[in-house]
């Protein structure tokens, strides 16, 4: 999967997601950028939490992958975009995966659906056997 | 001299001057460590190693991975572990072994055949030096992860706030491993102090995701099974909004905005327990 990310090539960073420590690192990087583009404290927390959910899914269900994160500008607004990508098994039924409380593992089943509610833009691309890519953006107000 | 004869020749060369060569090795290494290890200890270490090396060559040729070199590898592993723990650098540690190459080297009047033997010895010592570094690196990693674990334990103190009330203030990023540790410690503290009220204060937590929430919920359920009640305090506005947006339901779990409010609530709820001296049955 490629070419889907709305992250500008100029200023994005890549973080491998292969362990719990990486999830923490990813979260910290997202927070730093959220602060840099002056998101409110609530929006910072929402974005960081969404990133935490998606990074963990990348690790647990995607078998590891990468997060790319950076600042984005559109229509005079600035925001933070984070893209989580893995080449794991993919999601066979996206609607089901986005249903509150549905989990194929032992989780609360609220990560994916919750992350969508926590951000402004949410796109999910997945292919069975081909991997999953989730991109989220939060805009400064 | 054929390839097969080399180890035997090396054994001869090394045993003939074992005393002086051993001393030279110790001397060379002690210069690089500048007195941070006692001469007596270094002497013992390296002479043991020297003897084991000779035995290895005698029994197993140049194959340092073989059984005959088991003793050599054990001594090297011990040496690198000690050095790593004492804070010596990788270079200093490897030098203890590699210095052997300068000592066990041909001189001007060494025969061509012996020069070849020394060349093989030098390769062997290189391999042993790398082995030493590998053990060193592994030991450092173990030390670091042990320290991380200790830090994790330290940074999650469970305190007895009042007779019958324990509290754990969570501070910093909650990863899954740490949340688990905290929760286990909290449940244990309930037992150890005979408390039936637990307060989990998350004032210092920057974000609560579904995994952390799940650990919190599980802890509350486990505490209930043990006859104790939990209160979650210090849920700040941004966390509250995030939890709501995620769709996490804390059900009938009591939540309070501050630790003080939580303590008041716990004391009221645990009233009967407080007036009864000596705790509960
Ligand atoms: N990157 C991914 N690759 C494959 N499957 C995924 C991925 N992310 C989510 N899923 C699927 O979507 C389900 C719902 O995810 P989520 O809402 O985060 O709940 P939970 O993590 O608690 O299971 C997961 O149980 C899993 O089956
Ligand atoms: Mg999840």
Short mmCIF file of C-alpha atoms and ligand atoms in Angstrom, two decimals:
data_model
loop_
_atom_site.label_atom_id
_atom_site.label_comp_id
_atom_site.label_asym_id
_atom_site.label_seq_id
_atom_site.Cartn_x
_atom_site.Cartn_y
_atom_site.Cartn_z
CA UNK A 1 0.00 0.00 0.00
CA UNK A 2 1.34 3.38 -0.91
CA UNK A 3 0.50 6.81 -2.14
CA UNK A 4 -2.48 7.23 0.16
CA UNK A 5 -0.91 9.26 2.87
CA UNK A 6 -1.81 12.90 3.17
CA UNK A 7 1.45 13.53 4.99
CA UNK A 8 3.60 16.11 3.22
CA UNK A 9 6.93 14.68 2.22
CA UNK A 10 8.75 17.72 3.44
CA UNK A 11 8.33 17.37 7.17
CA UNK A 12 7.30 14.00 8.42
CA UNK A 13 8.96 11.55 10.68
CA UNK A 14 8.77 7.78 10.64
CA UNK A 15 8.63 5.65 13.73
CA UNK A 16 8.75 1.88 13.51
CA UNK A 17 6.03 0.18 15.56
CA UNK A 18 7.45 -3.12 16.68
CA UNK A 19 7.20 -3.11 20.46
CA UNK A 20 5.38 -1.55 23.39
CA UNK A 21 8.21 0.95 23.76
CA UNK A 22 7.65 2.03 20.17
CA UNK A 23 3.99 2.70 20.96
CA UNK A 24 5.07 4.99 23.80
CA UNK A 25 7.58 6.72 21.51
CA UNK A 26 4.97 7.18 18.80
CA UNK A 27 2.59 8.71 21.31
CA UNK A 28 5.25 11.10 22.59
CA UNK A 29 6.12 12.23 19.08
CA UNK A 30 2.46 12.90 18.27
CA UNK A 31 2.10 14.91 21.45
CA UNK A 32 5.17 17.00 20.65
CA UNK A 33 3.77 17.86 17.21
CA UNK A 34 0.31 18.53 18.61
CA UNK A 35 1.84 21.02 21.01
CA UNK A 36 3.93 22.53 18.24
CA UNK A 37 0.87 23.33 16.14
CA UNK A 38 -0.91 24.64 19.21
CA UNK A 39 -3.79 22.20 19.49
CA UNK A 40 -5.86 22.79 22.61
CA UNK A 41 -5.13 20.52 25.55
CA UNK A 42 -8.32 18.57 24.88
CA UNK A 43 -7.48 18.12 21.21
CA UNK A 44 -3.91 17.13 22.05
CA UNK A 45 -5.18 14.47 24.40
CA UNK A 46 -7.73 13.21 21.87
CA UNK A 47 -5.14 12.94 19.11
CA UNK A 48 -2.55 11.30 21.35
CA UNK A 49 -5.13 8.79 22.55
CA UNK A 50 -6.24 8.02 18.98
CA UNK A 51 -2.58 7.52 18.03
CA UNK A 52 -2.15 5.21 20.99
CA UNK A 53 -5.10 3.08 19.86
CA UNK A 54 -3.94 2.89 16.26
CA UNK A 55 -0.31 2.22 17.12
CA UNK A 56 -1.40 -0.60 19.37
CA UNK A 57 -3.59 -2.10 16.66
CA UNK A 58 -0.67 -1.86 14.24
CA UNK A 59 1.43 -3.77 16.74
CA UNK A 60 -1.10 -6.33 17.93
CA UNK A 61 -3.20 -7.04 14.83
CA UNK A 62 -0.94 -5.82 12.04
CA UNK A 63 2.09 -7.61 13.43
CA UNK A 64 4.02 -4.35 13.57
CA UNK A 65 4.51 -1.58 11.05
CA UNK A 66 5.32 2.06 10.90
CA UNK A 67 3.85 5.41 11.87
CA UNK A 68 4.50 8.50 9.80
CA UNK A 69 3.56 11.75 11.38
CA UNK A 70 3.87 15.39 10.45
CA UNK A 71 2.30 18.81 10.30
CA UNK A 72 -0.16 19.52 7.47
CA UNK A 73 -1.55 22.76 6.10
CA UNK A 74 -4.82 23.24 4.26
CA UNK A 75 -6.93 26.32 3.62
CA UNK A 76 -4.77 28.34 5.97
CA UNK A 77 -5.20 25.85 8.77
CA UNK A 78 -2.54 23.75 10.36
CA UNK A 79 -2.95 20.27 11.76
CA UNK A 80 -1.21 17.06 12.65
CA UNK A 81 -1.55 13.94 10.53
CA UNK A 82 -0.47 10.50 11.63
CA UNK A 83 -0.53 7.50 9.32
CA UNK A 84 -0.28 3.96 10.66
CA UNK A 85 0.66 1.31 8.22
CA UNK A 86 1.22 -2.41 8.44
CA UNK A 87 1.39 -5.30 6.03
CA UNK A 88 -0.50 -7.65 8.28
CA UNK A 89 -3.65 -9.71 7.57
CA UNK A 90 -5.89 -6.73 6.80
CA UNK A 91 -9.46 -6.29 8.05
CA UNK A 92 -12.02 -8.55 6.32
CA UNK A 93 -15.09 -6.64 7.52
CA UNK A 94 -14.43 -2.96 8.09
CA UNK A 95 -17.95 -2.14 9.26
CA UNK A 96 -17.73 -4.81 11.89
CA UNK A 97 -14.26 -3.65 12.99
CA UNK A 98 -15.65 -0.13 13.34
CA UNK A 99 -18.56 -1.29 15.47
CA UNK A 100 -18.32 -0.20 19.09
CA UNK A 101 -17.40 -3.11 21.29
CA UNK A 102 -16.42 -5.53 18.53
CA UNK A 103 -13.04 -7.15 19.00
CA UNK A 104 -11.40 -10.17 17.46
CA UNK A 105 -8.99 -10.26 20.39
CA UNK A 106 -9.55 -9.57 24.05
CA UNK A 107 -9.82 -5.79 23.88
CA UNK A 108 -12.68 -3.42 24.55
CA UNK A 109 -13.33 -3.13 20.82
CA UNK A 110 -13.41 0.65 21.08
CA UNK A 111 -10.02 1.56 19.66
CA UNK A 112 -10.80 1.90 15.98
CA UNK A 113 -14.30 3.33 16.35
CA UNK A 114 -13.17 5.53 19.23
CA UNK A 115 -10.17 6.84 17.31
CA UNK A 116 -12.50 7.86 14.49
CA UNK A 117 -14.55 9.92 16.92
CA UNK A 118 -11.49 11.49 18.47
CA UNK A 119 -10.10 13.05 15.28
CA UNK A 120 -11.32 15.38 12.51
CA UNK A 121 -10.32 13.29 9.49
CA UNK A 122 -10.15 9.52 9.46
CA UNK A 123 -9.38 7.27 6.52
CA UNK A 124 -8.95 3.52 6.59
CA UNK A 125 -7.58 1.46 3.72
CA UNK A 126 -7.28 -2.23 4.11
CA UNK A 127 -6.88 -5.30 2.00
CA UNK A 128 -7.18 -8.85 3.23
CA UNK A 129 -3.69 -10.30 3.13
CA UNK A 130 -2.28 -6.94 2.06
CA UNK A 131 -2.19 -4.84 5.20
CA UNK A 132 -3.92 -1.89 6.75
CA UNK A 133 -3.39 1.83 6.64
CA UNK A 134 -5.17 4.27 8.90
CA UNK A 135 -4.64 8.01 8.59
CA UNK A 136 -5.92 10.52 11.12
CA UNK A 137 -5.74 14.30 11.24
CA UNK A 138 -6.58 16.82 13.89
CA UNK A 139 -6.80 20.49 12.91
CA UNK A 140 -5.96 23.43 15.12
CA UNK A 141 -8.93 25.66 15.71
CA UNK B 1 54.39 -27.70 9.47
CA UNK B 2 50.91 -28.77 8.31
CA UNK B 3 47.64 -27.18 9.37
CA UNK B 4 47.02 -30.02 11.86
CA UNK B 5 50.30 -29.42 13.65
CA UNK B 6 49.61 -25.77 14.37
CA UNK B 7 47.65 -26.20 17.60
CA UNK B 8 50.25 -28.57 19.01
CA UNK B 9 53.04 -26.15 18.11
CA UNK B 10 51.12 -23.30 19.73
CA UNK B 11 50.75 -25.35 22.89
CA UNK B 12 54.54 -25.77 22.92
CA UNK B 13 55.18 -22.10 22.32
CA UNK B 14 52.69 -20.99 24.96
CA UNK B 15 53.72 -23.43 27.66
CA UNK B 16 57.47 -22.88 27.20
CA UNK B 17 57.21 -19.33 28.47
CA UNK B 18 53.88 -19.46 30.21
CA UNK B 19 55.18 -17.63 33.28
CA UNK B 20 56.70 -14.61 31.53
CA UNK B 21 54.08 -14.38 28.77
CA UNK B 22 51.31 -14.51 31.35
CA UNK B 23 52.99 -11.74 33.32
CA UNK B 24 53.39 -9.65 30.16
CA UNK B 25 49.69 -10.06 29.37
CA UNK B 26 48.69 -8.96 32.86
CA UNK B 27 51.08 -6.03 32.61
CA UNK B 28 49.68 -4.94 29.20
CA UNK B 29 46.09 -5.09 30.39
CA UNK B 30 46.70 -3.42 33.74
CA UNK B 31 48.07 -0.39 31.87
CA UNK B 32 44.78 0.01 29.99
CA UNK B 33 42.66 -0.33 33.12
CA UNK B 34 44.76 2.11 35.15
CA UNK B 35 44.31 0.60 38.55
CA UNK B 36 40.54 0.29 38.48
CA UNK B 37 40.87 -3.41 39.06
CA UNK B 38 43.31 -4.93 41.53
CA UNK B 39 46.48 -6.39 40.09
CA UNK B 40 45.98 -9.59 42.04
CA UNK B 41 42.54 -10.10 40.58
CA UNK B 42 43.66 -9.33 37.06
CA UNK B 43 46.58 -11.71 37.48
CA UNK B 44 44.27 -14.51 38.58
CA UNK B 45 41.77 -13.79 35.79
CA UNK B 46 44.25 -13.74 32.95
CA UNK B 47 46.41 -16.63 34.12
CA UNK B 48 43.33 -18.81 34.42
CA UNK B 49 42.36 -17.71 30.95
CA UNK B 50 45.86 -18.41 29.67
CA UNK B 51 45.87 -21.92 31.09
CA UNK B 52 42.41 -22.62 29.71
CA UNK B 53 43.51 -21.36 26.31
CA UNK B 54 46.45 -23.77 26.29
CA UNK B 55 44.15 -26.62 27.30
CA UNK B 56 41.68 -25.62 24.60
CA UNK B 57 44.39 -25.70 21.96
CA UNK B 58 45.60 -29.03 23.24
CA UNK B 59 42.18 -30.66 23.20
CA UNK B 60 40.28 -28.91 20.44
CA UNK B 61 42.71 -27.31 18.03
CA UNK B 62 41.63 -23.90 16.79
CA UNK B 63 37.91 -24.50 17.02
CA UNK B 64 36.98 -22.01 19.77
CA UNK B 65 33.32 -22.97 19.58
CA UNK B 66 34.14 -26.59 20.38
CA UNK B 67 33.86 -28.44 23.68
CA UNK B 68 37.56 -28.10 24.46
CA UNK B 69 37.14 -24.32 24.67
CA UNK B 70 34.18 -24.50 27.02
CA UNK B 71 36.32 -23.36 29.93
CA UNK B 72 37.77 -20.46 27.89
CA UNK B 73 34.30 -19.28 26.95
CA UNK B 74 33.05 -19.57 30.51
CA UNK B 75 35.99 -17.52 31.81
CA UNK B 76 35.51 -14.88 29.11
CA UNK B 77 31.80 -14.67 29.81
CA UNK B 78 32.56 -14.20 33.50
CA UNK B 79 35.17 -11.56 32.70
CA UNK B 80 32.84 -9.54 30.46
CA UNK B 81 29.98 -9.73 32.91
CA UNK B 82 32.14 -8.48 35.74
CA UNK B 83 33.55 -5.67 33.58
CA UNK B 84 30.09 -4.66 32.35
CA UNK B 85 28.77 -4.49 35.91
CA UNK B 86 31.78 -2.53 37.11
CA UNK B 87 31.21 0.02 34.37
CA UNK B 88 34.20 -0.66 32.16
CA UNK B 89 33.78 0.37 28.53
CA UNK B 90 33.43 -2.19 25.72
CA UNK B 91 36.90 -1.22 24.48
CA UNK B 92 38.48 -1.75 27.88
CA UNK B 93 36.75 -5.07 28.18
CA UNK B 94 37.75 -6.36 24.77
CA UNK B 95 41.30 -5.12 25.28
CA UNK B 96 41.74 -7.53 28.18
CA UNK B 97 41.49 -10.27 25.61
CA UNK B 98 42.94 -8.61 22.54
CA UNK B 99 46.08 -7.48 24.39
CA UNK B 100 46.97 -11.17 24.28
CA UNK B 101 47.70 -10.72 20.58
CA UNK B 102 50.58 -8.32 21.25
CA UNK B 103 52.03 -10.54 23.93
CA UNK B 104 51.66 -13.84 22.13
CA UNK B 105 53.31 -12.58 18.96
CA UNK B 106 56.29 -13.68 16.92
CA UNK B 107 59.63 -11.97 17.44
CA UNK B 108 62.37 -11.24 14.89
CA UNK B 109 63.93 -14.67 15.13
CA UNK B 110 60.71 -16.67 15.00
CA UNK B 111 60.80 -19.25 12.23
CA UNK B 112 58.48 -18.88 9.25
CA UNK B 113 56.49 -21.90 10.36
CA UNK B 114 55.95 -20.45 13.83
CA UNK B 115 54.96 -17.10 12.38
CA UNK B 116 52.16 -18.92 10.60
CA UNK B 117 51.13 -20.55 13.86
CA UNK B 118 51.04 -17.18 15.59
CA UNK B 119 48.87 -15.86 12.76
CA UNK B 120 46.29 -18.54 13.54
CA UNK B 121 46.52 -17.75 17.22
CA UNK B 122 45.92 -14.11 16.46
CA UNK B 123 42.75 -14.97 14.52
CA UNK B 124 41.62 -17.16 17.38
CA UNK B 125 42.10 -14.34 19.88
CA UNK B 126 40.17 -11.97 17.61
CA UNK B 127 37.26 -14.39 17.66
CA UNK B 128 37.45 -14.67 21.44
CA UNK B 129 37.54 -10.86 21.67
CA UNK B 130 34.32 -10.61 19.68
CA UNK B 131 32.72 -13.27 21.83
CA UNK B 132 33.68 -11.21 24.88
CA UNK B 133 32.07 -8.12 23.40
CA UNK B 134 28.90 -10.03 22.66
CA UNK B 135 28.55 -11.16 26.25
CA UNK B 136 29.37 -7.63 27.37
CA UNK B 137 26.60 -6.15 25.23
CA UNK B 138 24.11 -8.72 26.43
CA UNK B 139 24.98 -8.05 30.06
CA UNK B 140 24.58 -4.30 29.55
CA UNK B 141 21.15 -4.91 28.06
CA UNK B 142 20.18 -7.05 31.02
CA UNK B 143 21.38 -4.37 33.42
CA UNK B 144 19.40 -1.70 31.59
CA UNK B 145 16.18 -3.68 31.50
CA UNK B 146 16.58 -4.59 35.17
CA UNK B 147 16.99 -0.91 35.97
CA UNK B 148 13.92 -0.04 33.91
CA UNK B 149 11.98 -2.58 35.90
CA UNK B 150 13.23 -1.20 39.18
CA UNK B 151 12.30 2.29 38.06
CA UNK B 152 8.86 1.05 37.19
CA UNK B 153 8.48 -0.43 40.65
CA UNK B 154 9.79 2.73 42.28
CA UNK B 155 7.59 5.08 40.32
CA UNK B 156 4.38 3.38 41.39
CA UNK B 157 4.21 3.58 45.14
CA UNK B 158 1.11 2.18 46.75
CA UNK B 159 0.50 4.05 49.99
CA UNK B 160 -1.76 3.43 52.92
CA UNK B 161 -3.64 6.71 53.26
CA UNK B 162 -5.76 5.81 56.24
CA UNK B 163 -6.75 2.75 58.19
CA UNK B 164 -8.51 0.63 55.59
CA UNK B 165 -7.68 2.88 52.64
CA UNK B 166 -4.81 2.39 50.19
CA UNK B 167 -4.05 4.69 47.27
CA UNK B 168 -1.88 4.62 44.21
CA UNK B 169 -1.06 7.82 42.39
CA UNK B 170 -0.33 7.08 38.75
CA UNK B 171 2.15 9.45 37.15
CA UNK B 172 3.39 9.67 33.60
CA UNK B 173 2.76 7.66 30.51
CA UNK B 174 0.90 4.48 31.29
CA UNK B 175 2.01 1.72 29.08
CA UNK B 176 0.42 -1.63 29.40
CA UNK B 177 3.29 -3.23 31.30
CA UNK B 178 3.36 -0.49 33.89
CA UNK B 179 -0.38 -0.45 34.37
CA UNK B 180 -0.26 -4.16 34.99
CA UNK B 181 2.46 -3.79 37.62
CA UNK B 182 0.56 -1.03 39.37
CA UNK B 183 -2.62 -3.01 39.48
CA UNK B 184 -0.93 -6.11 40.85
CA UNK B 185 0.76 -4.04 43.52
CA UNK B 186 -2.49 -2.39 44.45
CA UNK B 187 -4.31 -5.69 44.88
CA UNK B 188 -1.42 -7.01 46.95
CA UNK B 189 -1.48 -3.88 49.12
CA UNK B 190 -5.18 -4.43 49.82
CA UNK B 191 -4.32 -7.82 51.24
CA UNK B 192 -1.17 -6.73 53.09
CA UNK B 193 -2.83 -3.79 54.82
CA UNK B 194 -6.22 -5.44 55.29
CA UNK B 195 -7.86 -2.52 53.51
CA UNK B 196 -11.21 -2.55 51.77
CA UNK B 197 -11.01 0.79 50.00
CA UNK B 198 -8.63 1.56 47.15
CA UNK B 199 -8.10 4.87 45.39
CA UNK B 200 -6.50 5.01 41.97
CA UNK B 201 -5.47 8.57 41.28
CA UNK B 202 -4.76 9.42 37.64
CA UNK B 203 -4.09 13.15 38.02
CA UNK B 204 -0.59 12.65 36.65
CA UNK B 205 -1.58 10.59 33.64
CA UNK B 206 -1.50 12.44 30.30
CA UNK B 207 -3.77 10.02 28.40
CA UNK B 208 -6.02 7.05 29.06
CA UNK B 209 -6.55 4.76 26.09
CA UNK B 210 -8.78 1.70 25.92
CA UNK B 211 -6.03 -0.63 27.02
CA UNK B 212 -5.24 1.35 30.14
CA UNK B 213 -8.97 1.69 30.82
CA UNK B 214 -9.35 -2.06 30.49
CA UNK B 215 -6.62 -2.60 33.07
CA UNK B 216 -8.33 -0.15 35.40
CA UNK B 217 -11.67 -1.89 34.93
CA UNK B 218 -10.16 -5.32 35.50
CA UNK B 219 -8.52 -4.10 38.68
CA UNK B 220 -11.80 -2.76 39.98
CA UNK B 221 -13.48 -6.11 39.30
CA UNK B 222 -10.62 -8.02 40.92
CA UNK B 223 -10.73 -5.75 43.96
CA UNK B 224 -14.47 -6.36 44.25
CA UNK B 225 -13.90 -10.08 44.22
CA UNK B 226 -11.60 -9.50 47.15
CA UNK B 227 -14.32 -7.56 48.94
CA UNK B 228 -12.78 -4.14 48.30
CA UNK B 229 -14.09 -1.08 46.49
CA UNK B 230 -12.11 1.18 44.15
CA UNK B 231 -12.48 4.86 43.50
CA UNK B 232 -10.85 6.48 40.50
CA UNK B 233 -9.81 10.05 41.18
CA UNK B 234 -8.10 12.87 39.36
CA UNK B 235 -9.87 12.50 36.03
CA UNK B 236 -9.02 15.82 34.41
CA UNK B 237 -11.37 17.51 31.89
CA UNK B 238 -9.38 16.53 28.79
CA UNK B 239 -9.20 12.92 29.95
CA UNK B 240 -12.90 12.85 30.76
CA UNK B 241 -13.78 14.13 27.29
CA UNK B 242 -11.48 11.64 25.64
CA UNK B 243 -12.91 8.74 27.62
CA UNK B 244 -16.44 9.77 26.64
CA UNK B 245 -15.48 10.08 22.95
CA UNK B 246 -13.85 6.67 23.04
CA UNK B 247 -17.07 5.24 24.42
CA UNK B 248 -15.52 3.71 27.52
CA UNK B 249 -18.05 3.08 30.25
CA UNK B 250 -16.92 3.03 33.82
CA UNK B 251 -20.34 1.74 34.87
CA UNK B 252 -21.01 2.05 38.57
CA UNK B 253 -17.38 2.77 39.48
CA UNK B 254 -17.13 5.82 41.69
CA UNK B 255 -15.06 8.59 40.19
CA UNK B 256 -13.97 11.76 41.95
CA UNK B 257 -12.21 14.83 40.64
CA UNK B 258 -9.65 14.97 43.41
CA UNK B 259 -7.80 12.62 45.71
CA UNK B 260 -9.19 14.48 48.72
CA UNK B 261 -12.77 13.92 47.57
CA UNK B 262 -11.98 10.29 46.95
CA UNK B 263 -10.57 9.88 50.45
CA UNK B 264 -13.65 11.50 52.00
CA UNK B 265 -15.85 9.14 50.02
CA UNK B 266 -13.75 6.12 50.99
CA UNK B 267 -13.90 7.01 54.67
CA UNK B 268 -17.64 7.46 54.57
CA UNK B 269 -18.10 4.19 52.74
CA UNK B 270 -15.66 2.30 54.92
CA UNK B 271 -17.12 3.89 58.08
CA UNK B 272 -17.97 0.71 59.89
CA UNK B 273 -14.50 -0.56 59.25
CA UNK B 274 -12.83 2.57 60.60
CA UNK B 275 -14.49 2.55 64.00
CA UNK B 276 -13.80 -1.10 64.48
CA UNK B 277 -10.26 -1.23 65.83
CA UNK B 278 -7.88 -3.80 64.44
CA UNK B 279 -9.46 -3.90 61.01
CA UNK B 280 -11.82 -6.46 59.64
CA UNK B 281 -12.28 -10.18 59.82
N1 LIG C 1 -4.12 -2.97 11.86
C1 LIG C 1 -5.05 -3.95 11.93
N2 LIG C 1 -4.89 -5.09 11.23
C2 LIG C 1 -5.80 -6.09 11.30
N3 LIG C 1 -6.92 -6.01 12.04
C3 LIG C 1 -7.16 -4.90 12.74
C4 LIG C 1 -6.23 -3.81 12.74
N4 LIG C 1 -6.73 -2.84 13.53
C5 LIG C 1 -7.90 -3.30 14.02
N5 LIG C 1 -8.17 -4.55 13.56
C6 LIG C 1 -9.34 -5.36 13.84
O1 LIG C 1 -10.36 -4.50 14.31
C7 LIG C 1 -10.84 -4.93 15.57
C8 LIG C 1 -11.30 -3.76 16.40
O2 LIG C 1 -10.17 -2.96 16.78
P1 LIG C 1 -10.30 -2.03 18.05
O3 LIG C 1 -11.52 -1.22 17.89
O4 LIG C 1 -9.02 -1.30 18.21
O5 LIG C 1 -10.55 -3.04 19.23
P2 LIG C 1 -9.55 -3.98 20.06
O6 LIG C 1 -8.16 -3.49 19.83
O7 LIG C 1 -10.00 -3.82 21.46
O8 LIG C 1 -9.75 -5.37 19.54
C9 LIG C 1 -9.69 -5.69 16.17
O9 LIG C 1 -10.13 -6.62 17.13
C10 LIG C 1 -9.12 -6.36 14.92
O10 LIG C 1 -9.80 -7.52 14.61
MG1 LIG C 2 -7.38 -1.65 19.55
#
